[in-house]
């Protein structure tokens, strides 16, 4: 069944999907999957350092990972973070149309994001080098650079299986998952 | 109307150049002391984000800024730092018309200067220009 984003049914369906995946998926979770995103959400919501650094922050941030079909990532992923004054209301995967409406959109190739999240590449450095591109009011994000950096650090704290490390069977499994979530949730 | 910020050939390809241009443009839109500082600033400022391997030069010409890739002229002020430390400069608050070094960000900048993590050449020869530059770049 295909749900429409923004409806109660979509919300409930997405929650059910996350619960099911959290119970069934093998750890470490694959970067960008619903179960990985749910783990990330929990971490951000419980992090005191993020809360302090982001106490003046207002607006949504979207991590936009560009598609990498040869690794099973058949389309772009939009990870939407609804953030408000240190609170993380939610982090979830959203359809492209919703992702493009984020206040701040950080876009990069899969390899760049993997490098950033694994701590190999500093996110500020990546932006200065043009490896991660920002759409949104730059001075606002520069002002909140500590909060932004903490968000990225937290992503690195999750035990993660990176998409670039997947074997053929796992690539196929990711492709199937994306096909299902794409058809049902548009994500 | 003449554009206040322009890019020399190839400069726009450096993300740092477009980022700083966006910050300055936004500050100029807000008017006030930042705009006055921009109107008075006449210096060549070389910025080197050493860890990112990115270097640009900001040529301020009293009300106009030309951004160049690399170091096309001998700079009046040189700033060298890692990417994150570089952004700290843009977070310095301005109090009473001067950069404020007595909050967490300000103290952090001073510490980095003392440790050599942030290198500023021209600090003693062009102090007024540096104050103006800080105002023009400050998002705080």
PDB file of C-alpha atoms in Angstrom:
ATOM      1  CA  UNK A   1       0.000   0.000   0.000  1.00  0.00           C
ATOM      2  CA  UNK A   2       1.326   3.443  -0.910  1.00  0.00           C
ATOM      3  CA  UNK A   3       1.033   6.069   1.816  1.00  0.00           C
ATOM      4  CA  UNK A   4       0.901   9.822   1.263  1.00  0.00           C
ATOM      5  CA  UNK A   5       3.564  11.765   3.116  1.00  0.00           C
ATOM      6  CA  UNK A   6       2.156  14.112   5.734  1.00  0.00           C
ATOM      7  CA  UNK A   7      -0.831  11.920   6.560  1.00  0.00           C
ATOM      8  CA  UNK A   8      -1.476  10.075   9.821  1.00  0.00           C
ATOM      9  CA  UNK A   9      -1.335   6.815   7.865  1.00  0.00           C
ATOM     10  CA  UNK A  10       2.157   7.619   6.571  1.00  0.00           C
ATOM     11  CA  UNK A  11       3.324   8.455  10.107  1.00  0.00           C
ATOM     12  CA  UNK A  12       1.887   5.256  11.555  1.00  0.00           C
ATOM     13  CA  UNK A  13       3.146   3.150   8.687  1.00  0.00           C
ATOM     14  CA  UNK A  14       6.661   4.632   9.003  1.00  0.00           C
ATOM     15  CA  UNK A  15       6.672   4.021  12.770  1.00  0.00           C
ATOM     16  CA  UNK A  16       5.623   0.404  12.219  1.00  0.00           C
ATOM     17  CA  UNK A  17       8.331  -0.024   9.596  1.00  0.00           C
ATOM     18  CA  UNK A  18      10.992   1.338  11.959  1.00  0.00           C
ATOM     19  CA  UNK A  19       9.859  -0.918  14.819  1.00  0.00           C
ATOM     20  CA  UNK A  20       9.865  -3.950  12.569  1.00  0.00           C
ATOM     21  CA  UNK A  21      13.288  -3.147  11.163  1.00  0.00           C
ATOM     22  CA  UNK A  22      14.755  -2.421  14.600  1.00  0.00           C
ATOM     23  CA  UNK A  23      13.607  -5.856  15.730  1.00  0.00           C
ATOM     24  CA  UNK A  24      14.604  -7.761  12.622  1.00  0.00           C
ATOM     25  CA  UNK A  25      17.582  -6.066  10.980  1.00  0.00           C
ATOM     26  CA  UNK A  26      21.025  -7.341  11.724  1.00  0.00           C
ATOM     27  CA  UNK A  27      23.454  -5.084  13.570  1.00  0.00           C
ATOM     28  CA  UNK A  28      25.423  -2.998  12.768  1.00  0.00           C
ATOM     29  CA  UNK A  29      22.705  -1.170  10.861  1.00  0.00           C
ATOM     30  CA  UNK A  30      23.393   0.040   7.354  1.00  0.00           C
ATOM     31  CA  UNK A  31      23.836   3.793   6.995  1.00  0.00           C
ATOM     32  CA  UNK A  32      20.663   5.526   5.881  1.00  0.00           C
ATOM     33  CA  UNK A  33      18.262   2.654   6.542  1.00  0.00           C
ATOM     34  CA  UNK A  34      15.152   3.375   8.674  1.00  0.00           C
ATOM     35  CA  UNK A  35      16.645   1.481  11.632  1.00  0.00           C
ATOM     36  CA  UNK A  36      19.923   3.424  11.408  1.00  0.00           C
ATOM     37  CA  UNK A  37      18.017   6.707  11.240  1.00  0.00           C
ATOM     38  CA  UNK A  38      15.936   5.716  14.288  1.00  0.00           C
ATOM     39  CA  UNK A  39      19.128   4.927  16.246  1.00  0.00           C
ATOM     40  CA  UNK A  40      20.536   8.295  15.224  1.00  0.00           C
ATOM     41  CA  UNK A  41      17.359  10.075  16.297  1.00  0.00           C
ATOM     42  CA  UNK A  42      17.533   8.504  19.757  1.00  0.00           C
ATOM     43  CA  UNK A  43      21.170   9.488  20.144  1.00  0.00           C
ATOM     44  CA  UNK A  44      20.537  13.127  19.186  1.00  0.00           C
ATOM     45  CA  UNK A  45      17.452  13.385  21.370  1.00  0.00           C
ATOM     46  CA  UNK A  46      19.397  12.192  24.400  1.00  0.00           C
ATOM     47  CA  UNK A  47      22.598  14.160  23.867  1.00  0.00           C
ATOM     48  CA  UNK A  48      23.163  16.940  26.399  1.00  0.00           C
ATOM     49  CA  UNK A  49      26.060  18.455  24.457  1.00  0.00           C
ATOM     50  CA  UNK A  50      23.923  18.817  21.354  1.00  0.00           C
ATOM     51  CA  UNK A  51      21.081  20.357  23.404  1.00  0.00           C
ATOM     52  CA  UNK A  52      23.440  22.973  24.848  1.00  0.00           C
ATOM     53  CA  UNK A  53      25.137  23.792  21.536  1.00  0.00           C
ATOM     54  CA  UNK A  54      21.819  24.058  19.685  1.00  0.00           C
ATOM     55  CA  UNK A  55      19.812  25.963  22.282  1.00  0.00           C
ATOM     56  CA  UNK A  56      19.274  28.873  19.878  1.00  0.00           C
ATOM     57  CA  UNK A  57      18.835  26.774  16.759  1.00  0.00           C
ATOM     58  CA  UNK A  58      15.620  26.989  14.752  1.00  0.00           C
ATOM     59  CA  UNK A  59      14.923  25.084  11.571  1.00  0.00           C
ATOM     60  CA  UNK A  60      15.129  21.793   9.817  1.00  0.00           C
ATOM     61  CA  UNK A  61      18.337  20.276   8.506  1.00  0.00           C
ATOM     62  CA  UNK A  62      18.373  17.715   5.716  1.00  0.00           C
ATOM     63  CA  UNK A  63      21.208  15.352   4.954  1.00  0.00           C
ATOM     64  CA  UNK A  64      20.905  14.583   1.278  1.00  0.00           C
ATOM     65  CA  UNK A  65      22.871  11.550   0.134  1.00  0.00           C
ATOM     66  CA  UNK A  66      23.187  11.252  -3.609  1.00  0.00           C
ATOM     67  CA  UNK A  67      22.270   7.957  -5.268  1.00  0.00           C
ATOM     68  CA  UNK A  68      24.901   5.295  -5.874  1.00  0.00           C
ATOM     69  CA  UNK A  69      23.119   2.600  -7.904  1.00  0.00           C
ATOM     70  CA  UNK A  70      26.126   0.258  -8.106  1.00  0.00           C
ATOM     71  CA  UNK A  71      25.998   0.018  -4.314  1.00  0.00           C
ATOM     72  CA  UNK A  72      22.255  -0.559  -4.114  1.00  0.00           C
ATOM     73  CA  UNK A  73      21.441   3.066  -3.411  1.00  0.00           C
ATOM     74  CA  UNK A  74      19.175   3.450  -6.400  1.00  0.00           C
ATOM     75  CA  UNK A  75      17.954   6.906  -5.537  1.00  0.00           C
ATOM     76  CA  UNK A  76      18.833   9.873  -3.369  1.00  0.00           C
ATOM     77  CA  UNK A  77      18.177   9.650   0.354  1.00  0.00           C
ATOM     78  CA  UNK A  78      16.786  12.576   2.333  1.00  0.00           C
ATOM     79  CA  UNK A  79      17.307  12.409   6.066  1.00  0.00           C
ATOM     80  CA  UNK A  80      15.128  15.110   7.585  1.00  0.00           C
ATOM     81  CA  UNK A  81      15.927  16.497  11.039  1.00  0.00           C
ATOM     82  CA  UNK A  82      13.311  18.644  12.701  1.00  0.00           C
ATOM     83  CA  UNK A  83      15.339  20.640  15.212  1.00  0.00           C
ATOM     84  CA  UNK A  84      14.178  23.389  17.517  1.00  0.00           C
ATOM     85  CA  UNK A  85      16.054  25.119  20.331  1.00  0.00           C
ATOM     86  CA  UNK A  86      18.100  22.094  21.307  1.00  0.00           C
ATOM     87  CA  UNK A  87      15.232  19.655  20.897  1.00  0.00           C
ATOM     88  CA  UNK A  88      15.218  17.071  18.201  1.00  0.00           C
ATOM     89  CA  UNK A  89      11.547  16.587  17.378  1.00  0.00           C
ATOM     90  CA  UNK A  90      12.291  13.838  14.891  1.00  0.00           C
ATOM     91  CA  UNK A  91      14.761  12.481  12.410  1.00  0.00           C
ATOM     92  CA  UNK A  92      13.362  10.388   9.611  1.00  0.00           C
ATOM     93  CA  UNK A  93      13.683   9.527   5.981  1.00  0.00           C
ATOM     94  CA  UNK A  94      11.352  11.591   3.830  1.00  0.00           C
ATOM     95  CA  UNK A  95      10.366  11.721   0.158  1.00  0.00           C
ATOM     96  CA  UNK A  96      12.366  14.009  -2.124  1.00  0.00           C
ATOM     97  CA  UNK A  97       9.670  16.709  -2.268  1.00  0.00           C
ATOM     98  CA  UNK A  98       9.683  16.982   1.537  1.00  0.00           C
ATOM     99  CA  UNK A  99      13.470  16.845   1.738  1.00  0.00           C
ATOM    100  CA  UNK A 100      13.866  19.670  -0.733  1.00  0.00           C
ATOM    101  CA  UNK A 101      11.750  21.854   1.536  1.00  0.00           C
ATOM    102  CA  UNK A 102      14.199  21.675   4.436  1.00  0.00           C
ATOM    103  CA  UNK A 103      15.583  24.980   5.726  1.00  0.00           C
ATOM    104  CA  UNK A 104      19.167  23.766   5.357  1.00  0.00           C
ATOM    105  CA  UNK A 105      20.063  21.028   2.915  1.00  0.00           C
ATOM    106  CA  UNK A 106      23.513  19.468   2.979  1.00  0.00           C
ATOM    107  CA  UNK A 107      24.173  17.514  -0.187  1.00  0.00           C
ATOM    108  CA  UNK A 108      27.008  15.151  -0.946  1.00  0.00           C
ATOM    109  CA  UNK A 109      28.073  11.915  -2.589  1.00  0.00           C
ATOM    110  CA  UNK A 110      27.693   8.732  -0.563  1.00  0.00           C
ATOM    111  CA  UNK A 111      31.483   8.403  -0.133  1.00  0.00           C
ATOM    112  CA  UNK A 112      31.718  11.945   1.235  1.00  0.00           C
ATOM    113  CA  UNK A 113      29.012  11.337   3.798  1.00  0.00           C
ATOM    114  CA  UNK A 114      30.567   8.050   4.816  1.00  0.00           C
ATOM    115  CA  UNK A 115      33.898   9.825   5.295  1.00  0.00           C
ATOM    116  CA  UNK A 116      32.238  12.585   7.316  1.00  0.00           C
ATOM    117  CA  UNK A 117      30.254  10.208   9.504  1.00  0.00           C
ATOM    118  CA  UNK A 118      33.175   7.922  10.148  1.00  0.00           C
ATOM    119  CA  UNK A 119      35.229  10.926  11.250  1.00  0.00           C
ATOM    120  CA  UNK A 120      37.702  10.702   8.381  1.00  0.00           C
ATOM    121  CA  UNK A 121      36.543  14.002   6.931  1.00  0.00           C
ATOM    122  CA  UNK A 122      35.650  17.075   8.956  1.00  0.00           C
ATOM    123  CA  UNK A 123      32.272  18.423   7.874  1.00  0.00           C
ATOM    124  CA  UNK A 124      33.459  22.051   7.842  1.00  0.00           C
ATOM    125  CA  UNK A 125      36.479  21.072   5.788  1.00  0.00           C
ATOM    126  CA  UNK A 126      34.174  19.172   3.425  1.00  0.00           C
ATOM    127  CA  UNK A 127      32.072  22.294   2.970  1.00  0.00           C
ATOM    128  CA  UNK A 128      35.116  24.505   2.414  1.00  0.00           C
ATOM    129  CA  UNK A 129      36.352  22.036  -0.189  1.00  0.00           C
ATOM    130  CA  UNK A 130      32.937  21.905  -1.831  1.00  0.00           C
ATOM    131  CA  UNK A 131      32.571  18.173  -1.137  1.00  0.00           C
ATOM    132  CA  UNK A 132      29.415  18.842   0.846  1.00  0.00           C
ATOM    133  CA  UNK A 133      27.229  21.631  -0.480  1.00  0.00           C
ATOM    134  CA  UNK A 134      24.885  23.697   1.606  1.00  0.00           C
ATOM    135  CA  UNK A 135      21.583  25.095   0.415  1.00  0.00           C
ATOM    136  CA  UNK A 136      20.230  27.558   2.958  1.00  0.00           C
ATOM    137  CA  UNK A 137      21.321  30.674   4.821  1.00  0.00           C
ATOM    138  CA  UNK A 138      25.022  30.058   5.388  1.00  0.00           C
ATOM    139  CA  UNK A 139      25.594  32.659   8.146  1.00  0.00           C
ATOM    140  CA  UNK A 140      22.939  30.955  10.271  1.00  0.00           C
ATOM    141  CA  UNK A 141      24.630  27.580  10.040  1.00  0.00           C
ATOM    142  CA  UNK A 142      28.075  29.113  10.584  1.00  0.00           C
ATOM    143  CA  UNK A 143      26.737  30.703  13.753  1.00  0.00           C
ATOM    144  CA  UNK A 144      25.627  27.264  14.927  1.00  0.00           C
ATOM    145  CA  UNK A 145      28.776  25.501  13.826  1.00  0.00           C
ATOM    146  CA  UNK A 146      29.213  23.721  17.182  1.00  0.00           C
ATOM    147  CA  UNK A 147      25.727  22.243  17.011  1.00  0.00           C
ATOM    148  CA  UNK A 148      26.251  21.177  13.407  1.00  0.00           C
ATOM    149  CA  UNK A 149      29.572  19.564  14.261  1.00  0.00           C
ATOM    150  CA  UNK A 150      28.018  17.734  17.217  1.00  0.00           C
ATOM    151  CA  UNK A 151      25.257  16.356  14.994  1.00  0.00           C
ATOM    152  CA  UNK A 152      27.865  14.883  12.715  1.00  0.00           C
ATOM    153  CA  UNK A 153      29.920  13.521  15.625  1.00  0.00           C
ATOM    154  CA  UNK A 154      26.835  11.732  16.926  1.00  0.00           C
ATOM    155  CA  UNK A 155      26.293  10.056  13.572  1.00  0.00           C
ATOM    156  CA  UNK A 156      29.808   8.704  13.946  1.00  0.00           C
ATOM    157  CA  UNK A 157      28.979   7.227  17.336  1.00  0.00           C
ATOM    158  CA  UNK A 158      26.489   4.759  15.891  1.00  0.00           C
ATOM    159  CA  UNK A 159      27.911   1.379  15.099  1.00  0.00           C
ATOM    160  CA  UNK A 160      27.419   1.537  11.343  1.00  0.00           C
ATOM    161  CA  UNK A 161      27.819  -0.644   8.342  1.00  0.00           C
ATOM    162  CA  UNK A 162      28.729   1.655   5.502  1.00  0.00           C
ATOM    163  CA  UNK A 163      27.109   1.147   2.131  1.00  0.00           C
ATOM    164  CA  UNK A 164      30.495   1.071   0.416  1.00  0.00           C
ATOM    165  CA  UNK A 165      31.409  -1.994   2.548  1.00  0.00           C
ATOM    166  CA  UNK A 166      28.409  -4.104   1.538  1.00  0.00           C
ATOM    167  CA  UNK A 167      28.880  -7.401  -0.236  1.00  0.00           C
ATOM    168  CA  UNK A 168      26.816  -8.385  -3.256  1.00  0.00           C
ATOM    169  CA  UNK A 169      24.046 -10.028  -1.249  1.00  0.00           C
ATOM    170  CA  UNK A 170      23.787  -7.026   1.054  1.00  0.00           C
ATOM    171  CA  UNK A 171      23.716  -4.648  -1.911  1.00  0.00           C
ATOM    172  CA  UNK A 172      20.803  -6.623  -3.317  1.00  0.00           C
ATOM    173  CA  UNK A 173      19.061  -6.595   0.031  1.00  0.00           C
ATOM    174  CA  UNK A 174      19.476  -2.804   0.310  1.00  0.00           C
ATOM    175  CA  UNK A 175      18.148  -2.425  -3.218  1.00  0.00           C
ATOM    176  CA  UNK A 176      15.063  -4.466  -2.283  1.00  0.00           C
ATOM    177  CA  UNK A 177      14.523  -2.472   0.892  1.00  0.00           C
ATOM    178  CA  UNK A 178      14.684   0.808  -1.023  1.00  0.00           C
ATOM    179  CA  UNK A 179      12.284  -0.547  -3.625  1.00  0.00           C
ATOM    180  CA  UNK A 180       9.789  -1.427  -0.904  1.00  0.00           C
ATOM    181  CA  UNK A 181      10.149   1.798   1.109  1.00  0.00           C
ATOM    182  CA  UNK A 182      10.072   3.772  -2.126  1.00  0.00           C
ATOM    183  CA  UNK A 183       6.824   2.180  -3.233  1.00  0.00           C
ATOM    184  CA  UNK A 184       5.174   2.436   0.184  1.00  0.00           C
ATOM    185  CA  UNK A 185       6.551   5.666   1.631  1.00  0.00           C
ATOM    186  CA  UNK A 186       8.208   7.472  -1.256  1.00  0.00           C
ATOM    187  CA  UNK A 187      11.521   7.436   0.630  1.00  0.00           C
TER     188      UNK A 187
ATOM    189  CA  UNK B   1      24.115  49.031  -9.984  1.00  0.00           C
ATOM    190  CA  UNK B   2      27.676  47.794  -9.682  1.00  0.00           C
ATOM    191  CA  UNK B   3      28.043  44.530  -7.801  1.00  0.00           C
ATOM    192  CA  UNK B   4      29.832  44.889  -4.481  1.00  0.00           C
ATOM    193  CA  UNK B   5      31.397  41.436  -4.624  1.00  0.00           C
ATOM    194  CA  UNK B   6      32.914  39.938  -7.752  1.00  0.00           C
ATOM    195  CA  UNK B   7      34.956  36.825  -8.466  1.00  0.00           C
ATOM    196  CA  UNK B   8      38.128  36.727 -10.506  1.00  0.00           C
ATOM    197  CA  UNK B   9      38.350  33.899 -13.021  1.00  0.00           C
ATOM    198  CA  UNK B  10      38.334  30.510 -11.349  1.00  0.00           C
ATOM    199  CA  UNK B  11      37.696  31.873  -7.853  1.00  0.00           C
ATOM    200  CA  UNK B  12      34.070  30.827  -7.788  1.00  0.00           C
ATOM    201  CA  UNK B  13      35.152  27.197  -8.023  1.00  0.00           C
ATOM    202  CA  UNK B  14      36.612  27.452  -4.522  1.00  0.00           C
ATOM    203  CA  UNK B  15      33.744  26.750  -2.129  1.00  0.00           C
ATOM    204  CA  UNK B  16      35.488  28.822   0.549  1.00  0.00           C
ATOM    205  CA  UNK B  17      35.295  31.841  -1.774  1.00  0.00           C
ATOM    206  CA  UNK B  18      31.555  31.506  -2.325  1.00  0.00           C
ATOM    207  CA  UNK B  19      30.978  30.828   1.376  1.00  0.00           C
ATOM    208  CA  UNK B  20      32.803  33.977   2.479  1.00  0.00           C
ATOM    209  CA  UNK B  21      31.087  35.988  -0.256  1.00  0.00           C
ATOM    210  CA  UNK B  22      27.707  34.790   1.018  1.00  0.00           C
ATOM    211  CA  UNK B  23      28.572  35.699   4.606  1.00  0.00           C
ATOM    212  CA  UNK B  24      29.799  39.173   3.614  1.00  0.00           C
ATOM    213  CA  UNK B  25      26.826  39.767   1.333  1.00  0.00           C
ATOM    214  CA  UNK B  26      24.440  38.852   4.104  1.00  0.00           C
ATOM    215  CA  UNK B  27      26.258  41.204   6.503  1.00  0.00           C
ATOM    216  CA  UNK B  28      26.081  44.034   3.997  1.00  0.00           C
ATOM    217  CA  UNK B  29      22.348  43.536   3.645  1.00  0.00           C
ATOM    218  CA  UNK B  30      21.981  44.110   7.373  1.00  0.00           C
ATOM    219  CA  UNK B  31      23.722  47.510   6.995  1.00  0.00           C
ATOM    220  CA  UNK B  32      25.156  49.434   9.977  1.00  0.00           C
ATOM    221  CA  UNK B  33      28.755  49.112  11.218  1.00  0.00           C
ATOM    222  CA  UNK B  34      29.500  46.118   8.998  1.00  0.00           C
ATOM    223  CA  UNK B  35      28.664  48.100   5.871  1.00  0.00           C
ATOM    224  CA  UNK B  36      30.712  51.065   7.101  1.00  0.00           C
ATOM    225  CA  UNK B  37      33.652  48.755   7.746  1.00  0.00           C
ATOM    226  CA  UNK B  38      33.293  47.333   4.232  1.00  0.00           C
ATOM    227  CA  UNK B  39      33.217  50.836   2.737  1.00  0.00           C
ATOM    228  CA  UNK B  40      36.478  51.708   4.520  1.00  0.00           C
ATOM    229  CA  UNK B  41      38.362  48.457   4.088  1.00  0.00           C
ATOM    230  CA  UNK B  42      41.197  48.660   1.573  1.00  0.00           C
ATOM    231  CA  UNK B  43      43.459  45.640   1.931  1.00  0.00           C
ATOM    232  CA  UNK B  44      44.502  42.396   0.372  1.00  0.00           C
ATOM    233  CA  UNK B  45      43.617  39.551   2.717  1.00  0.00           C
ATOM    234  CA  UNK B  46      45.032  36.118   2.042  1.00  0.00           C
ATOM    235  CA  UNK B  47      43.200  33.190   3.615  1.00  0.00           C
ATOM    236  CA  UNK B  48      44.633  29.713   3.700  1.00  0.00           C
ATOM    237  CA  UNK B  49      42.526  26.821   5.003  1.00  0.00           C
ATOM    238  CA  UNK B  50      45.599  24.638   5.325  1.00  0.00           C
ATOM    239  CA  UNK B  51      43.873  21.331   6.104  1.00  0.00           C
ATOM    240  CA  UNK B  52      41.503  21.734   3.177  1.00  0.00           C
ATOM    241  CA  UNK B  53      44.233  22.830   0.781  1.00  0.00           C
ATOM    242  CA  UNK B  54      42.196  25.878  -0.168  1.00  0.00           C
ATOM    243  CA  UNK B  55      43.660  29.370  -0.502  1.00  0.00           C
ATOM    244  CA  UNK B  56      41.990  32.553  -1.626  1.00  0.00           C
ATOM    245  CA  UNK B  57      42.662  36.275  -1.550  1.00  0.00           C
ATOM    246  CA  UNK B  58      40.086  38.908  -0.738  1.00  0.00           C
ATOM    247  CA  UNK B  59      40.900  42.231  -2.374  1.00  0.00           C
ATOM    248  CA  UNK B  60      38.925  44.876  -0.532  1.00  0.00           C
ATOM    249  CA  UNK B  61      38.748  48.179  -2.413  1.00  0.00           C
ATOM    250  CA  UNK B  62      36.658  50.519  -0.266  1.00  0.00           C
ATOM    251  CA  UNK B  63      33.160  49.335  -1.049  1.00  0.00           C
ATOM    252  CA  UNK B  64      34.072  46.610  -3.480  1.00  0.00           C
ATOM    253  CA  UNK B  65      35.452  43.143  -2.938  1.00  0.00           C
ATOM    254  CA  UNK B  66      37.211  41.081  -5.553  1.00  0.00           C
ATOM    255  CA  UNK B  67      37.804  37.461  -4.674  1.00  0.00           C
ATOM    256  CA  UNK B  68      40.730  35.597  -6.204  1.00  0.00           C
ATOM    257  CA  UNK B  69      41.865  32.000  -6.013  1.00  0.00           C
ATOM    258  CA  UNK B  70      45.378  31.594  -4.615  1.00  0.00           C
ATOM    259  CA  UNK B  71      47.652  34.506  -3.775  1.00  0.00           C
ATOM    260  CA  UNK B  72      47.813  36.833  -6.801  1.00  0.00           C
ATOM    261  CA  UNK B  73      49.231  39.815  -4.856  1.00  0.00           C
ATOM    262  CA  UNK B  74      51.332  40.358  -1.767  1.00  0.00           C
ATOM    263  CA  UNK B  75      48.778  40.444   1.045  1.00  0.00           C
ATOM    264  CA  UNK B  76      48.504  43.048   3.798  1.00  0.00           C
ATOM    265  CA  UNK B  77      46.940  40.486   6.101  1.00  0.00           C
ATOM    266  CA  UNK B  78      47.411  36.710   5.982  1.00  0.00           C
ATOM    267  CA  UNK B  79      45.248  34.284   7.880  1.00  0.00           C
ATOM    268  CA  UNK B  80      46.177  30.647   8.075  1.00  0.00           C
ATOM    269  CA  UNK B  81      44.210  28.044   9.981  1.00  0.00           C
ATOM    270  CA  UNK B  82      42.393  24.758   9.781  1.00  0.00           C
ATOM    271  CA  UNK B  83      38.850  24.967   8.418  1.00  0.00           C
ATOM    272  CA  UNK B  84      37.121  24.846  11.797  1.00  0.00           C
ATOM    273  CA  UNK B  85      39.441  27.453  13.328  1.00  0.00           C
ATOM    274  CA  UNK B  86      38.878  29.716  10.376  1.00  0.00           C
ATOM    275  CA  UNK B  87      35.156  29.690  10.980  1.00  0.00           C
ATOM    276  CA  UNK B  88      35.754  30.715  14.604  1.00  0.00           C
ATOM    277  CA  UNK B  89      36.825  34.112  13.270  1.00  0.00           C
ATOM    278  CA  UNK B  90      33.422  34.605  11.719  1.00  0.00           C
ATOM    279  CA  UNK B  91      31.821  33.870  15.062  1.00  0.00           C
ATOM    280  CA  UNK B  92      33.642  36.637  16.938  1.00  0.00           C
ATOM    281  CA  UNK B  93      31.180  39.095  18.417  1.00  0.00           C
ATOM    282  CA  UNK B  94      31.640  42.835  17.953  1.00  0.00           C
ATOM    283  CA  UNK B  95      31.268  44.941  21.099  1.00  0.00           C
ATOM    284  CA  UNK B  96      31.757  48.694  21.151  1.00  0.00           C
ATOM    285  CA  UNK B  97      33.029  48.557  17.603  1.00  0.00           C
ATOM    286  CA  UNK B  98      35.769  46.063  18.412  1.00  0.00           C
ATOM    287  CA  UNK B  99      36.101  42.263  18.288  1.00  0.00           C
ATOM    288  CA  UNK B 100      35.081  40.826  21.648  1.00  0.00           C
ATOM    289  CA  UNK B 101      37.553  38.360  23.110  1.00  0.00           C
ATOM    290  CA  UNK B 102      35.964  37.786  26.501  1.00  0.00           C
ATOM    291  CA  UNK B 103      33.342  35.179  25.693  1.00  0.00           C
ATOM    292  CA  UNK B 104      33.918  31.500  24.892  1.00  0.00           C
ATOM    293  CA  UNK B 105      34.485  32.084  21.160  1.00  0.00           C
ATOM    294  CA  UNK B 106      36.764  35.071  21.764  1.00  0.00           C
ATOM    295  CA  UNK B 107      38.857  33.230  24.343  1.00  0.00           C
ATOM    296  CA  UNK B 108      39.045  30.279  21.978  1.00  0.00           C
ATOM    297  CA  UNK B 109      40.402  32.500  19.202  1.00  0.00           C
ATOM    298  CA  UNK B 110      43.032  33.994  21.532  1.00  0.00           C
ATOM    299  CA  UNK B 111      44.103  30.515  22.664  1.00  0.00           C
ATOM    300  CA  UNK B 112      44.426  29.352  19.073  1.00  0.00           C
ATOM    301  CA  UNK B 113      46.476  32.427  18.206  1.00  0.00           C
ATOM    302  CA  UNK B 114      48.804  31.725  21.124  1.00  0.00           C
ATOM    303  CA  UNK B 115      49.108  28.048  20.244  1.00  0.00           C
ATOM    304  CA  UNK B 116      49.770  28.864  16.588  1.00  0.00           C
ATOM    305  CA  UNK B 117      46.647  27.029  15.433  1.00  0.00           C
ATOM    306  CA  UNK B 118      45.488  30.300  13.964  1.00  0.00           C
ATOM    307  CA  UNK B 119      48.154  32.442  12.333  1.00  0.00           C
ATOM    308  CA  UNK B 120      47.479  36.050  11.459  1.00  0.00           C
ATOM    309  CA  UNK B 121      50.203  38.085   9.801  1.00  0.00           C
ATOM    310  CA  UNK B 122      49.691  41.834   9.612  1.00  0.00           C
ATOM    311  CA  UNK B 123      48.057  41.933  13.020  1.00  0.00           C
ATOM    312  CA  UNK B 124      50.461  44.609  14.274  1.00  0.00           C
ATOM    313  CA  UNK B 125      50.941  46.528  11.043  1.00  0.00           C
ATOM    314  CA  UNK B 126      47.266  46.772  10.103  1.00  0.00           C
ATOM    315  CA  UNK B 127      45.257  46.547  13.337  1.00  0.00           C
ATOM    316  CA  UNK B 128      42.473  48.842  12.153  1.00  0.00           C
ATOM    317  CA  UNK B 129      42.068  46.941   8.917  1.00  0.00           C
ATOM    318  CA  UNK B 130      41.884  43.705  10.877  1.00  0.00           C
ATOM    319  CA  UNK B 131      39.124  45.120  13.062  1.00  0.00           C
ATOM    320  CA  UNK B 132      37.228  46.132   9.925  1.00  0.00           C
ATOM    321  CA  UNK B 133      37.773  42.698   8.416  1.00  0.00           C
ATOM    322  CA  UNK B 134      36.453  41.034  11.568  1.00  0.00           C
ATOM    323  CA  UNK B 135      33.329  43.201  11.409  1.00  0.00           C
ATOM    324  CA  UNK B 136      32.768  42.391   7.754  1.00  0.00           C
ATOM    325  CA  UNK B 137      33.111  38.656   8.399  1.00  0.00           C
ATOM    326  CA  UNK B 138      31.316  38.399  11.721  1.00  0.00           C
ATOM    327  CA  UNK B 139      28.032  36.506  11.739  1.00  0.00           C
ATOM    328  CA  UNK B 140      27.682  36.701  15.522  1.00  0.00           C
TER     329      UNK B 140
END
